[in-house]
Tab-separated table of C-alpha atoms in Angstrom:
chain	number	residue	atom	x	y	z
A	1	MET	CA	0.567	57.413	28.555
A	2	PRO	CA	2.387	54.497	27.657
A	3	LYS	CA	5.739	54.978	26.647
A	4	ILE	CA	5.941	54.136	22.320
A	5	LYS	CA	8.769	52.474	21.545
A	6	PRO	CA	10.710	53.973	18.267
A	7	LEU	CA	9.570	51.721	15.348
A	8	ILE	CA	13.422	50.219	15.290
A	9	THR	CA	13.582	48.910	18.362
A	10	ARG	CA	9.527	47.254	18.236
A	11	ILE	CA	11.439	45.724	15.249
A	12	ASN	CA	14.595	44.304	16.742
A	13	ASP	CA	12.389	43.256	19.966
A	14	GLN	CA	10.203	40.591	17.961
A	15	ARG	CA	11.047	37.447	18.501
A	16	GLY	CA	10.914	34.114	15.921
A	17	PHE	CA	10.532	30.642	16.222
A	18	GLY	CA	13.335	28.952	18.304
A	19	LEU	CA	15.136	25.580	16.993
A	20	ALA	CA	13.013	23.876	19.363
A	21	GLU	CA	9.737	24.979	18.355
A	22	THR	CA	10.827	24.400	15.001
A	23	LEU	CA	11.641	20.891	15.404
A	24	VAL	CA	8.728	20.214	17.322
A	25	ALA	CA	6.365	21.696	14.443
A	26	VAL	CA	8.395	19.634	12.013
A	27	ALA	CA	8.098	16.528	13.988
A	28	VAL	CA	4.437	16.792	14.307
A	29	LEU	CA	3.968	17.626	10.731
A	30	GLY	CA	5.853	14.481	9.378
A	31	THR	CA	4.174	12.384	12.005
A	32	ALA	CA	0.628	13.545	10.066
A	33	VAL	CA	2.287	13.087	6.787
A	34	VAL	CA	3.248	9.486	7.634
A	35	ALA	CA	-0.070	8.641	8.867
A	36	PHE	CA	-1.964	9.620	5.722
A	37	VAL	CA	0.064	8.104	3.562
A	38	VAL	CA	0.031	4.667	5.751
A	39	SER	CA	-4.153	5.196	5.695
A	40	LEU	CA	-4.004	5.463	1.976
A	41	SER	CA	-1.931	2.485	1.403
A	42	ALA	CA	-4.074	1.096	3.449
A	43	GLY	CA	-7.432	1.671	1.558
A	44	SER	CA	-5.579	1.001	-1.598
A	45	LEU	CA	-5.061	-2.736	-0.413
A	46	ALA	CA	-8.448	-2.775	0.435
A	47	VAL	CA	-9.852	-1.461	-2.565
A	48	SER	CA	-7.570	-3.976	-4.948
A	49	GLU	CA	-9.139	-6.570	-2.754
A	50	GLN	CA	-12.396	-6.046	-2.911
A	51	ASP	CA	-11.866	-5.703	-7.176
A	52	LYS	CA	-10.609	-9.156	-7.356
A	53	GLU	CA	-13.516	-10.192	-5.194
A	54	THR	CA	-15.993	-8.878	-7.020
A	55	VAL	CA	-14.795	-10.126	-10.019
A	56	ALA	CA	-14.584	-13.948	-9.152
A	57	GLN	CA	-18.278	-13.611	-7.788
A	58	THR	CA	-18.833	-12.228	-11.572
A	59	LEU	CA	-17.327	-14.812	-12.873
A	60	ALA	CA	-18.682	-17.586	-11.116
A	61	GLN	CA	-21.802	-16.468	-11.427
A	62	THR	CA	-21.967	-16.065	-15.289
A	63	GLN	CA	-20.212	-19.724	-15.452
A	64	MET	CA	-23.132	-20.663	-13.105
A	65	GLU	CA	-25.666	-19.075	-15.719
A	66	TYR	CA	-23.715	-20.440	-18.927
A	67	ILE	CA	-23.905	-24.316	-17.453
A	68	LYS	CA	-27.268	-23.856	-16.793
A	69	ASN	CA	-28.213	-22.703	-20.686
A	70	TYR	CA	-25.570	-25.147	-21.560
A	71	PRO	CA	-27.863	-28.413	-22.974
A	72	PHE	CA	-28.364	-31.641	-20.091
A	73	ASN	CA	-25.436	-33.994	-20.580
A	74	PRO	CA	-26.533	-36.681	-18.123
A	75	GLY	CA	-22.849	-38.452	-18.547
A	76	ALA	CA	-20.765	-34.721	-18.183
A	77	ALA	CA	-17.896	-34.699	-16.064
A	78	THR	CA	-17.737	-31.203	-16.716
A	79	TYR	CA	-19.432	-28.299	-18.976
A	80	PRO	CA	-17.172	-25.512	-20.994
A	81	ALA	CA	-16.002	-22.627	-19.352
A	82	VAL	CA	-16.798	-19.349	-20.067
A	83	ALA	CA	-13.331	-16.840	-21.058
A	84	ALA	CA	-11.829	-16.147	-17.538
A	85	PRO	CA	-9.662	-12.858	-17.296
A	86	ALA	CA	-5.669	-12.988	-17.170
A	87	GLY	CA	-4.621	-14.617	-13.951
A	88	TYR	CA	-8.024	-16.058	-13.132
A	89	THR	CA	-8.682	-20.086	-13.537
A	90	ILE	CA	-12.145	-21.864	-13.771
A	91	THR	CA	-12.668	-25.618	-12.466
A	92	ILE	CA	-15.926	-27.003	-12.851
A	93	ASN	CA	-17.289	-30.143	-11.417
A	94	VAL	CA	-20.313	-31.938	-12.297
A	95	ASN	CA	-21.614	-35.048	-9.771
A	96	PRO	CA	-24.460	-36.823	-10.155
A	97	VAL	CA	-27.474	-36.583	-7.219
A	98	SER	CA	-27.364	-39.745	-5.382
A	99	GLY	CA	-30.455	-41.348	-5.945
A	100	THR	CA	-32.589	-42.762	-8.721
A	101	ASP	CA	-32.871	-39.554	-10.425
A	102	THR	CA	-30.603	-39.263	-13.192
A	103	ASN	CA	-31.811	-35.688	-14.147
A	104	ILE	CA	-30.381	-33.983	-11.639
A	105	GLN	CA	-26.357	-32.760	-11.395
A	106	LYS	CA	-24.540	-30.704	-8.640
A	107	ILE	CA	-22.294	-28.319	-10.367
A	108	THR	CA	-19.503	-26.586	-8.576
A	109	VAL	CA	-17.428	-23.739	-9.759
A	110	ASN	CA	-14.221	-22.523	-8.348
A	111	ILE	CA	-12.122	-19.692	-9.402
A	112	LEU	CA	-8.753	-19.173	-8.987
A	113	ARG	CA	-6.567	-16.641	-8.957
A	114	SER	CA	-2.788	-17.601	-9.519
A	115	GLY	CA	-3.598	-21.088	-8.104
A	116	THR	CA	-5.663	-19.967	-5.133
A	117	SER	CA	-9.141	-20.640	-4.394
A	118	ILE	CA	-10.885	-17.242	-4.122
A	119	PHE	CA	-14.402	-18.156	-4.905
A	120	LEU	CA	-16.287	-21.397	-4.508
A	121	VAL	CA	-20.400	-21.883	-5.599
A	122	SER	CA	-22.627	-24.871	-5.827
A	123	ASP	CA	-26.021	-24.650	-7.463
A	124	TYR	CA	-28.024	-28.121	-9.640
A	125	LYS	CA	-29.123	-28.184	-13.170
A	126	VAL	CA	-31.987	-30.012	-13.809
A	127	LYS	CA	-32.774	-31.904	-17.374
A	128	ARG	CA	-36.275	-29.919	-18.248
């Protein structure tokens, strides 16, 4: 039969984690937390950039639809711009299409954010 130790002896024989094990566990946990925070930060930046791109695309599409529904002006250098959100600027260039037909214009809409072009779209406007 195995010898049974008294209760007090068993409690005194138990060993806890040493300093080295505790430091390794804290280092591993710290590394995991830092990696998690960095990945959240990168994800947040990516979502922010995607939001800016979506706003620019929507703004350019809205502007182009507005111009296409605006009355045709054969001598126009530009057309009125829609209201842009804060930080965004819309520039519109109108160029006649080379040739004998004066009823076609090439419209270029450029969306800028803080002075930097972030989205450019071109299409044609035809007198109907």
